[in-house]
PDB file of C-alpha atoms and ligand atoms in Angstrom:
ATOM      1  CA  ALA D   1      -9.382 -41.978 -60.358  1.00  0.00           C
ATOM      2  CA  THR D   2     -10.489 -39.810 -63.666  1.00  0.00           C
ATOM      3  CA  MET D   3     -13.546 -40.659 -64.961  1.00  0.00           C
ATOM      4  CA  LEU D   4     -13.610 -37.957 -67.525  1.00  0.00           C
ATOM      5  CA  GLU D   5     -11.059 -35.653 -69.149  1.00  0.00           C
ATOM      6  CA  VAL D   6     -11.943 -33.380 -71.465  1.00  0.00           C
ATOM      7  CA  SER D   7      -9.075 -31.192 -73.384  1.00  0.00           C
ATOM      8  CA  GLY D   8      -9.112 -28.289 -75.691  1.00  0.00           C
ATOM      9  CA  LEU D   9     -12.809 -28.793 -76.699  1.00  0.00           C
ATOM     10  CA  TYR D  10     -13.979 -26.605 -78.882  1.00  0.00           C
ATOM     11  CA  HIS D  11     -16.907 -27.086 -81.495  1.00  0.00           C
ATOM     12  CA  ARG D  12     -18.455 -24.569 -84.129  1.00  0.00           C
ATOM     13  CA  TYR D  13     -21.527 -25.237 -85.708  1.00  0.00           C
ATOM     14  CA  GLY D  14     -21.730 -24.239 -89.584  1.00  0.00           C
ATOM     15  CA  GLY D  15     -19.001 -22.925 -91.737  1.00  0.00           C
ATOM     16  CA  GLY D  16     -18.212 -19.793 -93.318  1.00  0.00           C
ATOM     17  CA  GLU D  17     -20.133 -16.719 -92.677  1.00  0.00           C
ATOM     18  CA  GLY D  18     -22.706 -18.380 -90.691  1.00  0.00           C
ATOM     19  CA  ALA D  19     -20.221 -20.398 -88.707  1.00  0.00           C
ATOM     20  CA  HIS D  20     -20.857 -20.007 -84.752  1.00  0.00           C
ATOM     21  CA  LEU D  21     -18.602 -20.854 -82.440  1.00  0.00           C
ATOM     22  CA  ALA D  22     -20.495 -22.625 -79.469  1.00  0.00           C
ATOM     23  CA  VAL D  23     -17.435 -24.151 -77.031  1.00  0.00           C
ATOM     24  CA  ASN D  24     -14.106 -22.759 -76.900  1.00  0.00           C
ATOM     25  CA  ASP D  25     -11.158 -24.405 -75.593  1.00  0.00           C
ATOM     26  CA  LEU D  26     -12.870 -26.288 -72.825  1.00  0.00           C
ATOM     27  CA  THR D  27     -10.494 -28.123 -70.071  1.00  0.00           C
ATOM     28  CA  PHE D  28     -11.296 -30.182 -67.442  1.00  0.00           C
ATOM     29  CA  THR D  29     -11.152 -33.665 -65.608  1.00  0.00           C
ATOM     30  CA  VAL D  30     -14.301 -35.068 -63.825  1.00  0.00           C
ATOM     31  CA  GLU D  31     -12.702 -37.742 -60.872  1.00  0.00           C
ATOM     32  CA  THR D  32     -14.603 -40.946 -60.132  1.00  0.00           C
ATOM     33  CA  GLY D  33     -17.459 -40.517 -57.561  1.00  0.00           C
ATOM     34  CA  GLU D  34     -17.491 -36.852 -58.016  1.00  0.00           C
ATOM     35  CA  LEU D  35     -20.884 -34.867 -58.462  1.00  0.00           C
ATOM     36  CA  ALA D  36     -19.752 -32.012 -60.613  1.00  0.00           C
ATOM     37  CA  CYS D  37     -21.947 -29.068 -61.784  1.00  0.00           C
ATOM     38  CA  ILE D  38     -21.402 -27.008 -64.536  1.00  0.00           C
ATOM     39  CA  VAL D  39     -23.224 -23.793 -64.675  1.00  0.00           C
ATOM     40  CA  GLY D  40     -23.484 -21.261 -67.223  1.00  0.00           C
ATOM     41  CA  PRO D  41     -26.081 -18.670 -68.579  1.00  0.00           C
ATOM     42  CA  SER D  42     -28.834 -19.907 -71.255  1.00  0.00           C
ATOM     43  CA  GLY D  43     -26.949 -20.371 -74.553  1.00  0.00           C
ATOM     44  CA  CYS D  44     -23.601 -20.539 -73.480  1.00  0.00           C
ATOM     45  CA  GLY D  45     -23.055 -23.872 -75.072  1.00  0.00           C
ATOM     46  CA  LYS D  46     -23.766 -26.191 -72.286  1.00  0.00           C
ATOM     47  CA  SER D  47     -26.018 -28.858 -74.495  1.00  0.00           C
ATOM     48  CA  THR D  48     -23.237 -29.101 -77.034  1.00  0.00           C
ATOM     49  CA  MET D  49     -20.443 -29.372 -74.451  1.00  0.00           C
ATOM     50  CA  LEU D  50     -22.544 -32.179 -73.573  1.00  0.00           C
ATOM     51  CA  ARG D  51     -23.637 -33.590 -77.054  1.00  0.00           C
ATOM     52  CA  CYS D  52     -19.751 -33.656 -77.411  1.00  0.00           C
ATOM     53  CA  ILE D  53     -18.926 -35.463 -74.285  1.00  0.00           C
ATOM     54  CA  SER D  54     -21.286 -38.016 -74.844  1.00  0.00           C
ATOM     55  CA  GLY D  55     -20.360 -38.789 -78.716  1.00  0.00           C
ATOM     56  CA  LEU D  56     -23.886 -37.295 -80.065  1.00  0.00           C
ATOM     57  CA  VAL D  57     -21.773 -34.597 -81.830  1.00  0.00           C
ATOM     58  CA  LYS D  58     -18.149 -35.068 -83.237  1.00  0.00           C
ATOM     59  CA  PRO D  59     -16.699 -32.083 -81.980  1.00  0.00           C
ATOM     60  CA  SER D  60     -14.356 -29.500 -84.571  1.00  0.00           C
ATOM     61  CA  GLY D  61     -11.702 -29.892 -82.073  1.00  0.00           C
ATOM     62  CA  GLY D  62     -10.091 -31.349 -78.653  1.00  0.00           C
ATOM     63  CA  GLU D  63     -10.402 -34.757 -77.083  1.00  0.00           C
ATOM     64  CA  VAL D  64     -12.965 -36.403 -74.646  1.00  0.00           C
ATOM     65  CA  SER D  65     -12.028 -39.281 -72.750  1.00  0.00           C
ATOM     66  CA  LEU D  66     -13.607 -41.268 -70.480  1.00  0.00           C
ATOM     67  CA  GLN D  67     -12.055 -43.647 -68.201  1.00  0.00           C
ATOM     68  CA  GLY D  68      -8.534 -43.563 -70.135  1.00  0.00           C
ATOM     69  CA  ASN D  69     -10.528 -44.156 -73.442  1.00  0.00           C
ATOM     70  CA  ARG D  70     -11.171 -42.126 -76.437  1.00  0.00           C
ATOM     71  CA  VAL D  71     -14.626 -41.245 -76.925  1.00  0.00           C
ATOM     72  CA  ASP D  72     -15.797 -41.877 -80.793  1.00  0.00           C
ATOM     73  CA  GLY D  73     -19.583 -42.536 -80.877  1.00  0.00           C
ATOM     74  CA  VAL D  74     -21.705 -43.098 -78.118  1.00  0.00           C
ATOM     75  CA  PRO D  75     -20.022 -45.178 -75.051  1.00  0.00           C
ATOM     76  CA  GLU D  76     -21.877 -48.207 -73.759  1.00  0.00           C
ATOM     77  CA  ASP D  77     -21.155 -47.234 -70.069  1.00  0.00           C
ATOM     78  CA  LEU D  78     -22.147 -43.592 -70.095  1.00  0.00           C
ATOM     79  CA  ALA D  79     -25.892 -42.332 -69.712  1.00  0.00           C
ATOM     80  CA  VAL D  80     -28.006 -38.985 -70.385  1.00  0.00           C
ATOM     81  CA  VAL D  81     -30.980 -37.548 -68.745  1.00  0.00           C
ATOM     82  CA  PHE D  82     -32.406 -34.247 -70.758  1.00  0.00           C
ATOM     83  CA  GLN D  83     -34.415 -31.720 -69.746  1.00  0.00           C
ATOM     84  CA  ASP D  84     -37.179 -33.027 -72.203  1.00  0.00           C
ATOM     85  CA  TYR D  85     -38.842 -35.750 -70.067  1.00  0.00           C
ATOM     86  CA  SER D  86     -42.054 -35.337 -72.804  1.00  0.00           C
ATOM     87  CA  ARG D  87     -40.006 -36.604 -75.445  1.00  0.00           C
ATOM     88  CA  SER D  88     -37.752 -39.216 -73.731  1.00  0.00           C
ATOM     89  CA  LEU D  89     -39.891 -41.714 -72.865  1.00  0.00           C
ATOM     90  CA  PHE D  90     -41.621 -44.393 -74.930  1.00  0.00           C
ATOM     91  CA  PRO D  91     -45.472 -43.380 -74.914  1.00  0.00           C
ATOM     92  CA  TRP D  92     -46.468 -47.264 -75.725  1.00  0.00           C
ATOM     93  CA  LEU D  93     -44.295 -48.923 -73.176  1.00  0.00           C
ATOM     94  CA  THR D  94     -45.318 -48.746 -69.460  1.00  0.00           C
ATOM     95  CA  VAL D  95     -43.080 -47.355 -66.845  1.00  0.00           C
ATOM     96  CA  ARG D  96     -41.205 -50.809 -66.078  1.00  0.00           C
ATOM     97  CA  GLN D  97     -40.645 -51.245 -69.608  1.00  0.00           C
ATOM     98  CA  ASN D  98     -39.439 -47.786 -70.494  1.00  0.00           C
ATOM     99  CA  VAL D  99     -36.495 -48.409 -67.254  1.00  0.00           C
ATOM    100  CA  GLU D 100     -35.522 -52.131 -68.559  1.00  0.00           C
ATOM    101  CA  PHE D 101     -35.450 -50.795 -72.522  1.00  0.00           C
ATOM    102  CA  PRO D 102     -32.030 -50.147 -72.602  1.00  0.00           C
ATOM    103  CA  LEU D 103     -31.067 -53.265 -70.794  1.00  0.00           C
ATOM    104  CA  ARG D 104     -32.629 -55.401 -73.100  1.00  0.00           C
ATOM    105  CA  TRP D 105     -29.743 -55.272 -75.886  1.00  0.00           C
ATOM    106  CA  ARG D 106     -27.459 -56.263 -73.264  1.00  0.00           C
ATOM    107  CA  ARG D 107     -26.417 -59.664 -73.625  1.00  0.00           C
ATOM    108  CA  ASP D 108     -24.696 -60.173 -70.321  1.00  0.00           C
ATOM    109  CA  ILE D 109     -28.169 -59.017 -68.257  1.00  0.00           C
ATOM    110  CA  SER D 110     -30.824 -61.861 -67.821  1.00  0.00           C
ATOM    111  CA  LYS D 111     -34.163 -61.171 -67.719  1.00  0.00           C
ATOM    112  CA  ALA D 112     -34.519 -61.583 -63.890  1.00  0.00           C
ATOM    113  CA  GLU D 113     -31.632 -59.291 -63.345  1.00  0.00           C
ATOM    114  CA  ARG D 114     -33.430 -56.794 -65.869  1.00  0.00           C
ATOM    115  CA  ARG D 115     -36.336 -56.887 -63.730  1.00  0.00           C
ATOM    116  CA  SER D 116     -34.763 -56.681 -60.461  1.00  0.00           C
ATOM    117  CA  ARG D 117     -32.514 -53.740 -61.888  1.00  0.00           C
ATOM    118  CA  ALA D 118     -35.532 -51.590 -63.075  1.00  0.00           C
ATOM    119  CA  GLU D 119     -37.304 -52.822 -59.465  1.00  0.00           C
ATOM    120  CA  GLU D 120     -34.528 -51.284 -57.635  1.00  0.00           C
ATOM    121  CA  ALA D 121     -34.247 -47.792 -59.859  1.00  0.00           C
ATOM    122  CA  LEU D 122     -37.639 -47.274 -59.525  1.00  0.00           C
ATOM    123  CA  GLU D 123     -37.269 -47.370 -55.427  1.00  0.00           C
ATOM    124  CA  TRP D 124     -34.167 -45.221 -55.678  1.00  0.00           C
ATOM    125  CA  VAL D 125     -36.314 -42.529 -57.212  1.00  0.00           C
ATOM    126  CA  ASN D 126     -38.992 -42.890 -54.754  1.00  0.00           C
ATOM    127  CA  LEU D 127     -41.702 -44.512 -57.520  1.00  0.00           C
ATOM    128  CA  PRO D 128     -43.229 -47.326 -55.967  1.00  0.00           C
ATOM    129  CA  GLY D 129     -46.518 -49.058 -57.320  1.00  0.00           C
ATOM    130  CA  VAL D 130     -46.394 -47.459 -60.988  1.00  0.00           C
ATOM    131  CA  ALA D 131     -44.378 -49.740 -63.030  1.00  0.00           C
ATOM    132  CA  GLY D 132     -47.340 -51.039 -64.655  1.00  0.00           C
ATOM    133  CA  LYS D 133     -48.745 -47.376 -65.884  1.00  0.00           C
ATOM    134  CA  TYR D 134     -47.811 -45.642 -69.015  1.00  0.00           C
ATOM    135  CA  PRO D 135     -45.959 -42.384 -68.758  1.00  0.00           C
ATOM    136  CA  TRP D 136     -48.853 -40.116 -70.085  1.00  0.00           C
ATOM    137  CA  GLN D 137     -50.829 -41.631 -66.797  1.00  0.00           C
ATOM    138  CA  LEU D 138     -47.835 -39.723 -64.460  1.00  0.00           C
ATOM    139  CA  SER D 139     -47.203 -35.960 -63.882  1.00  0.00           C
ATOM    140  CA  GLY D 140     -44.111 -34.347 -65.267  1.00  0.00           C
ATOM    141  CA  GLY D 141     -42.238 -35.126 -62.443  1.00  0.00           C
ATOM    142  CA  MET D 142     -42.858 -38.634 -62.106  1.00  0.00           C
ATOM    143  CA  GLN D 143     -41.941 -39.052 -65.842  1.00  0.00           C
ATOM    144  CA  GLN D 144     -38.428 -37.184 -65.127  1.00  0.00           C
ATOM    145  CA  ARG D 145     -38.527 -39.888 -62.158  1.00  0.00           C
ATOM    146  CA  VAL D 146     -38.626 -42.558 -64.476  1.00  0.00           C
ATOM    147  CA  SER D 147     -36.176 -41.421 -67.120  1.00  0.00           C
ATOM    148  CA  ILE D 148     -33.822 -40.952 -63.841  1.00  0.00           C
ATOM    149  CA  ALA D 149     -34.346 -44.679 -62.971  1.00  0.00           C
ATOM    150  CA  ARG D 150     -34.223 -45.413 -66.564  1.00  0.00           C
ATOM    151  CA  ALA D 151     -30.369 -43.627 -66.449  1.00  0.00           C
ATOM    152  CA  LEU D 152     -29.820 -45.174 -63.155  1.00  0.00           C
ATOM    153  CA  ALA D 153     -30.799 -48.779 -63.946  1.00  0.00           C
ATOM    154  CA  ARG D 154     -27.859 -49.128 -66.867  1.00  0.00           C
ATOM    155  CA  ARG D 155     -25.361 -48.393 -63.847  1.00  0.00           C
ATOM    156  CA  PRO D 156     -23.385 -45.755 -66.115  1.00  0.00           C
ATOM    157  CA  ALA D 157     -19.829 -45.095 -64.800  1.00  0.00           C
ATOM    158  CA  LEU D 158     -20.968 -41.646 -65.877  1.00  0.00           C
ATOM    159  CA  LEU D 159     -24.519 -40.211 -65.621  1.00  0.00           C
ATOM    160  CA  LEU D 160     -24.525 -37.007 -67.805  1.00  0.00           C
ATOM    161  CA  MET D 161     -27.441 -35.059 -66.895  1.00  0.00           C
ATOM    162  CA  ASP D 162     -28.853 -31.642 -69.261  1.00  0.00           C
ATOM    163  CA  GLU D 163     -30.898 -29.417 -66.880  1.00  0.00           C
ATOM    164  CA  PRO D 164     -32.911 -32.336 -65.866  1.00  0.00           C
ATOM    165  CA  PHE D 165     -34.746 -29.983 -63.348  1.00  0.00           C
ATOM    166  CA  ALA D 166     -35.406 -27.229 -65.005  1.00  0.00           C
ATOM    167  CA  SER D 167     -39.040 -28.293 -66.612  1.00  0.00           C
ATOM    168  CA  VAL D 168     -40.532 -29.076 -63.443  1.00  0.00           C
ATOM    169  CA  ASP D 169     -42.073 -27.326 -60.704  1.00  0.00           C
ATOM    170  CA  ALA D 170     -40.143 -25.670 -57.410  1.00  0.00           C
ATOM    171  CA  GLN D 171     -41.575 -28.426 -55.357  1.00  0.00           C
ATOM    172  CA  THR D 172     -40.628 -31.234 -57.140  1.00  0.00           C
ATOM    173  CA  ARG D 173     -37.105 -29.902 -58.410  1.00  0.00           C
ATOM    174  CA  PHE D 174     -36.223 -29.885 -54.471  1.00  0.00           C
ATOM    175  CA  GLU D 175     -37.406 -33.522 -54.327  1.00  0.00           C
ATOM    176  CA  LEU D 176     -35.645 -34.538 -57.370  1.00  0.00           C
ATOM    177  CA  GLU D 177     -32.485 -32.519 -56.322  1.00  0.00           C
ATOM    178  CA  ASP D 178     -32.638 -34.297 -52.734  1.00  0.00           C
ATOM    179  CA  LEU D 179     -33.131 -37.660 -54.369  1.00  0.00           C
ATOM    180  CA  LEU D 180     -30.167 -37.248 -56.855  1.00  0.00           C
ATOM    181  CA  ARG D 181     -27.848 -36.253 -54.157  1.00  0.00           C
ATOM    182  CA  ASN D 182     -28.823 -39.353 -51.924  1.00  0.00           C
ATOM    183  CA  VAL D 183     -28.514 -41.936 -54.950  1.00  0.00           C
ATOM    184  CA  GLN D 184     -25.242 -40.844 -55.783  1.00  0.00           C
ATOM    185  CA  SER D 185     -23.762 -40.818 -52.776  1.00  0.00           C
ATOM    186  CA  ALA D 186     -25.473 -43.982 -51.477  1.00  0.00           C
ATOM    187  CA  ASN D 187     -24.006 -45.427 -54.746  1.00  0.00           C
ATOM    188  CA  GLY D 188     -20.827 -43.498 -55.468  1.00  0.00           C
ATOM    189  CA  SER D 189     -21.875 -42.661 -58.970  1.00  0.00           C
ATOM    190  CA  THR D 190     -20.257 -40.128 -60.720  1.00  0.00           C
ATOM    191  CA  VAL D 191     -22.357 -37.278 -62.379  1.00  0.00           C
ATOM    192  CA  LEU D 192     -21.447 -34.510 -64.474  1.00  0.00           C
ATOM    193  CA  LEU D 193     -24.687 -32.110 -64.271  1.00  0.00           C
ATOM    194  CA  VAL D 194     -25.049 -28.648 -66.461  1.00  0.00           C
ATOM    195  CA  THR D 195     -27.745 -25.954 -65.241  1.00  0.00           C
ATOM    196  CA  HIS D 196     -28.200 -22.216 -65.892  1.00  0.00           C
ATOM    197  CA  ASP D 197     -29.353 -22.103 -61.887  1.00  0.00           C
ATOM    198  CA  ILE D 198     -26.279 -20.969 -59.949  1.00  0.00           C
ATOM    199  CA  ASP D 199     -28.347 -22.005 -56.710  1.00  0.00           C
ATOM    200  CA  GLU D 200     -28.649 -25.532 -58.099  1.00  0.00           C
ATOM    201  CA  SER D 201     -25.258 -25.848 -59.053  1.00  0.00           C
ATOM    202  CA  VAL D 202     -23.939 -25.159 -55.293  1.00  0.00           C
ATOM    203  CA  TYR D 203     -26.330 -27.058 -53.638  1.00  0.00           C
ATOM    204  CA  LEU D 204     -25.840 -30.072 -55.569  1.00  0.00           C
ATOM    205  CA  GLY D 205     -22.064 -30.237 -56.521  1.00  0.00           C
ATOM    206  CA  ASP D 206     -19.039 -31.204 -55.043  1.00  0.00           C
ATOM    207  CA  ARG D 207     -17.648 -29.246 -57.533  1.00  0.00           C
ATOM    208  CA  VAL D 208     -19.037 -26.009 -59.622  1.00  0.00           C
ATOM    209  CA  LEU D 209     -17.322 -25.505 -63.009  1.00  0.00           C
ATOM    210  CA  VAL D 210     -18.645 -21.774 -64.098  1.00  0.00           C
ATOM    211  CA  LEU D 211     -18.760 -21.283 -67.565  1.00  0.00           C
ATOM    212  CA  SER D 212     -18.446 -18.013 -69.246  1.00  0.00           C
ATOM    213  CA  LYS D 213     -21.161 -16.767 -71.572  1.00  0.00           C
ATOM    214  CA  SER D 214     -21.059 -17.997 -75.328  1.00  0.00           C
ATOM    215  CA  PRO D 215     -18.664 -19.110 -76.671  1.00  0.00           C
ATOM    216  CA  ALA D 216     -18.169 -21.632 -73.683  1.00  0.00           C
ATOM    217  CA  THR D 217     -15.336 -21.403 -71.790  1.00  0.00           C
ATOM    218  CA  ILE D 218     -14.625 -22.243 -68.074  1.00  0.00           C
ATOM    219  CA  VAL D 219     -14.118 -19.155 -65.747  1.00  0.00           C
ATOM    220  CA  ALA D 220     -13.993 -20.868 -62.425  1.00  0.00           C
ATOM    221  CA  ASP D 221     -13.473 -23.974 -60.786  1.00  0.00           C
ATOM    222  CA  LEU D 222     -15.117 -23.986 -57.599  1.00  0.00           C
ATOM    223  CA  THR D 223     -15.039 -26.871 -54.598  1.00  0.00           C
ATOM    224  CA  VAL D 224     -18.067 -26.658 -52.596  1.00  0.00           C
ATOM    225  CA  ASP D 225     -17.205 -27.688 -48.938  1.00  0.00           C
ATOM    226  CA  LEU D 226     -20.924 -27.180 -47.682  1.00  0.00           C
ATOM    227  CA  PRO D 227     -22.592 -29.641 -45.225  1.00  0.00           C
ATOM    228  CA  LYS D 228     -24.852 -31.985 -47.371  1.00  0.00           C
ATOM    229  CA  GLU D 229     -27.145 -33.680 -45.158  1.00  0.00           C
TER     230      GLU D 229
HETATM  231  P1  ADP N   1     -26.897 -23.611 -73.929  1.00  0.00           P
HETATM  232  O1  ADP N   1     -27.009 -25.675 -73.562  1.00  0.00           O
HETATM  233  O2  ADP N   1     -26.146 -23.609 -72.838  1.00  0.00           O
HETATM  234  O3  ADP N   1     -28.272 -22.827 -73.677  1.00  0.00           O
HETATM  235  P2  ADP N   1     -26.395 -24.491 -76.413  1.00  0.00           P
HETATM  236  O4  ADP N   1     -24.993 -25.394 -76.405  1.00  0.00           O
HETATM  237  O5  ADP N   1     -27.318 -25.196 -76.661  1.00  0.00           O
HETATM  238  O6  ADP N   1     -26.276 -23.294 -75.271  1.00  0.00           O
HETATM  239  O7  ADP N   1     -25.967 -23.451 -77.453  1.00  0.00           O
HETATM  240  C1  ADP N   1     -25.085 -22.940 -77.901  1.00  0.00           C
HETATM  241  C2  ADP N   1     -24.895 -21.890 -79.099  1.00  0.00           C
HETATM  242  O8  ADP N   1     -24.851 -22.611 -80.077  1.00  0.00           O
HETATM  243  C3  ADP N   1     -26.168 -21.327 -78.891  1.00  0.00           C
HETATM  244  O9  ADP N   1     -25.913 -20.040 -79.704  1.00  0.00           O
HETATM  245  C4  ADP N   1     -27.202 -21.766 -80.110  1.00  0.00           C
HETATM  246  O10 ADP N   1     -27.872 -21.128 -80.762  1.00  0.00           O
HETATM  247  C5  ADP N   1     -26.259 -22.605 -80.915  1.00  0.00           C
HETATM  248  N1  ADP N   1     -26.747 -23.619 -81.398  1.00  0.00           N
HETATM  249  C6  ADP N   1     -26.892 -24.701 -80.748  1.00  0.00           C
HETATM  250  N2  ADP N   1     -27.602 -25.788 -81.275  1.00  0.00           N
HETATM  251  C7  ADP N   1     -27.071 -25.588 -82.715  1.00  0.00           C
HETATM  252  C8  ADP N   1     -26.991 -25.973 -83.891  1.00  0.00           C
HETATM  253  N3  ADP N   1     -27.489 -27.624 -84.162  1.00  0.00           N
HETATM  254  N4  ADP N   1     -26.734 -25.444 -84.860  1.00  0.00           N
HETATM  255  C9  ADP N   1     -26.371 -24.469 -85.027  1.00  0.00           C
HETATM  256  N5  ADP N   1     -26.719 -23.498 -83.909  1.00  0.00           N
HETATM  257  C10 ADP N   1     -26.840 -24.194 -82.709  1.00  0.00           C
HETATM  258  P1  ADP N   2     -31.463 -26.190 -74.773  1.00  0.00           P
HETATM  259  O1  ADP N   2     -30.634 -25.166 -74.485  1.00  0.00           O
HETATM  260  O2  ADP N   2     -32.639 -26.284 -73.598  1.00  0.00           O
HETATM  261  O3  ADP N   2     -30.676 -27.516 -74.382  1.00  0.00           O
HETATM  262  P2  ADP N   2     -31.288 -26.375 -77.535  1.00  0.00           P
HETATM  263  O4  ADP N   2     -29.902 -26.731 -77.263  1.00  0.00           O
HETATM  264  O5  ADP N   2     -32.403 -27.236 -78.297  1.00  0.00           O
HETATM  265  O6  ADP N   2     -31.825 -25.930 -75.765  1.00  0.00           O
HETATM  266  O7  ADP N   2     -31.299 -25.163 -78.625  1.00  0.00           O
HETATM  267  C1  ADP N   2     -30.750 -23.986 -77.665  1.00  0.00           C
HETATM  268  C2  ADP N   2     -30.729 -22.617 -78.662  1.00  0.00           C
HETATM  269  O8  ADP N   2     -29.927 -23.415 -79.834  1.00  0.00           O
HETATM  270  C3  ADP N   2     -32.115 -22.813 -78.919  1.00  0.00           C
HETATM  271  O9  ADP N   2     -32.179 -20.697 -79.139  1.00  0.00           O
HETATM  272  C4  ADP N   2     -32.169 -23.147 -80.494  1.00  0.00           C
HETATM  273  O10 ADP N   2     -33.245 -22.306 -80.988  1.00  0.00           O
HETATM  274  C5  ADP N   2     -30.821 -23.367 -80.885  1.00  0.00           C
HETATM  275  N1  ADP N   2     -30.568 -24.232 -81.774  1.00  0.00           N
HETATM  276  C6  ADP N   2     -30.603 -25.469 -81.653  1.00  0.00           C
HETATM  277  N2  ADP N   2     -30.698 -26.256 -82.898  1.00  0.00           N
HETATM  278  C7  ADP N   2     -30.664 -25.714 -83.805  1.00  0.00           C
HETATM  279  C8  ADP N   2     -30.139 -25.359 -84.909  1.00  0.00           C
HETATM  280  N3  ADP N   2     -30.270 -26.841 -85.764  1.00  0.00           N
HETATM  281  N4  ADP N   2     -29.573 -24.630 -85.648  1.00  0.00           N
HETATM  282  C9  ADP N   2     -29.694 -23.333 -85.296  1.00  0.00           C
HETATM  283  N5  ADP N   2     -29.951 -22.829 -83.716  1.00  0.00           N
HETATM  284  C10 ADP N   2     -30.253 -24.454 -83.412  1.00  0.00           C
END
């Protein structure tokens, strides 16, 4: 089934003389269970595209549908992981409280369920024994693991990731890439990850969509068939 359908998406910042076309006529779909990567040079419009998909920015034109429903506002069953982990976690909350935070507003999830989902998500990202610590007591790579755990604990239909590994050191990046792939295949999650790193896109993706430089438009849609052990 189709998870995400983007059709004729375009976005322009500003108007008149200063108008800047950031995304131009993007059309693609992401199937359920797919790990799709979008790769393109810095400044080509990747973040803008993700903001439009996640409902944070209203696109100038075109349509985005999630599970057949047109996106208008921020959908409940979508989670986003940003590059900048240092600004994404609440410093006054512990790791466990951060991961549980988005679930606190869900009336259908009991306290016990919230707790067990947080524990499970922290295990997925291989973060044992830090639930009681505060983000500032952790390394950057560990903070990004917490951000990923927080997104996964929500069990989103679609996980959007905007350069999630661009701010961590190379060793941590390789670990987190493997971890994402393992969690994704174990849970059959649907992930759309945006990166400027071609190696990363091919290593991670079942599919790689290649964007042109600004304004972003798709120039190739590749199926990757590498052994992923
Ligand atoms: P990428 O994520 O690929 O680096 P962005 O989507 O962040 O690209 O940016 C695409 C283009 O839009 C860039 O030229 C950038 O300067 C411009 N841009 C991004 N955000 C804004 C904004 N809020 N207002 C005006 N221009 C913006
Ligand atoms: P990233 O690509 O890492 O997600 P951003 O989306 O924050 O980075 O910004 C990408 C580019 O867009 C940067 O060059 C930034 O200066 C520019 N930009 C971001 N917000 C604005 C804005 N409100 N007005 C103009 N340019 C912006």
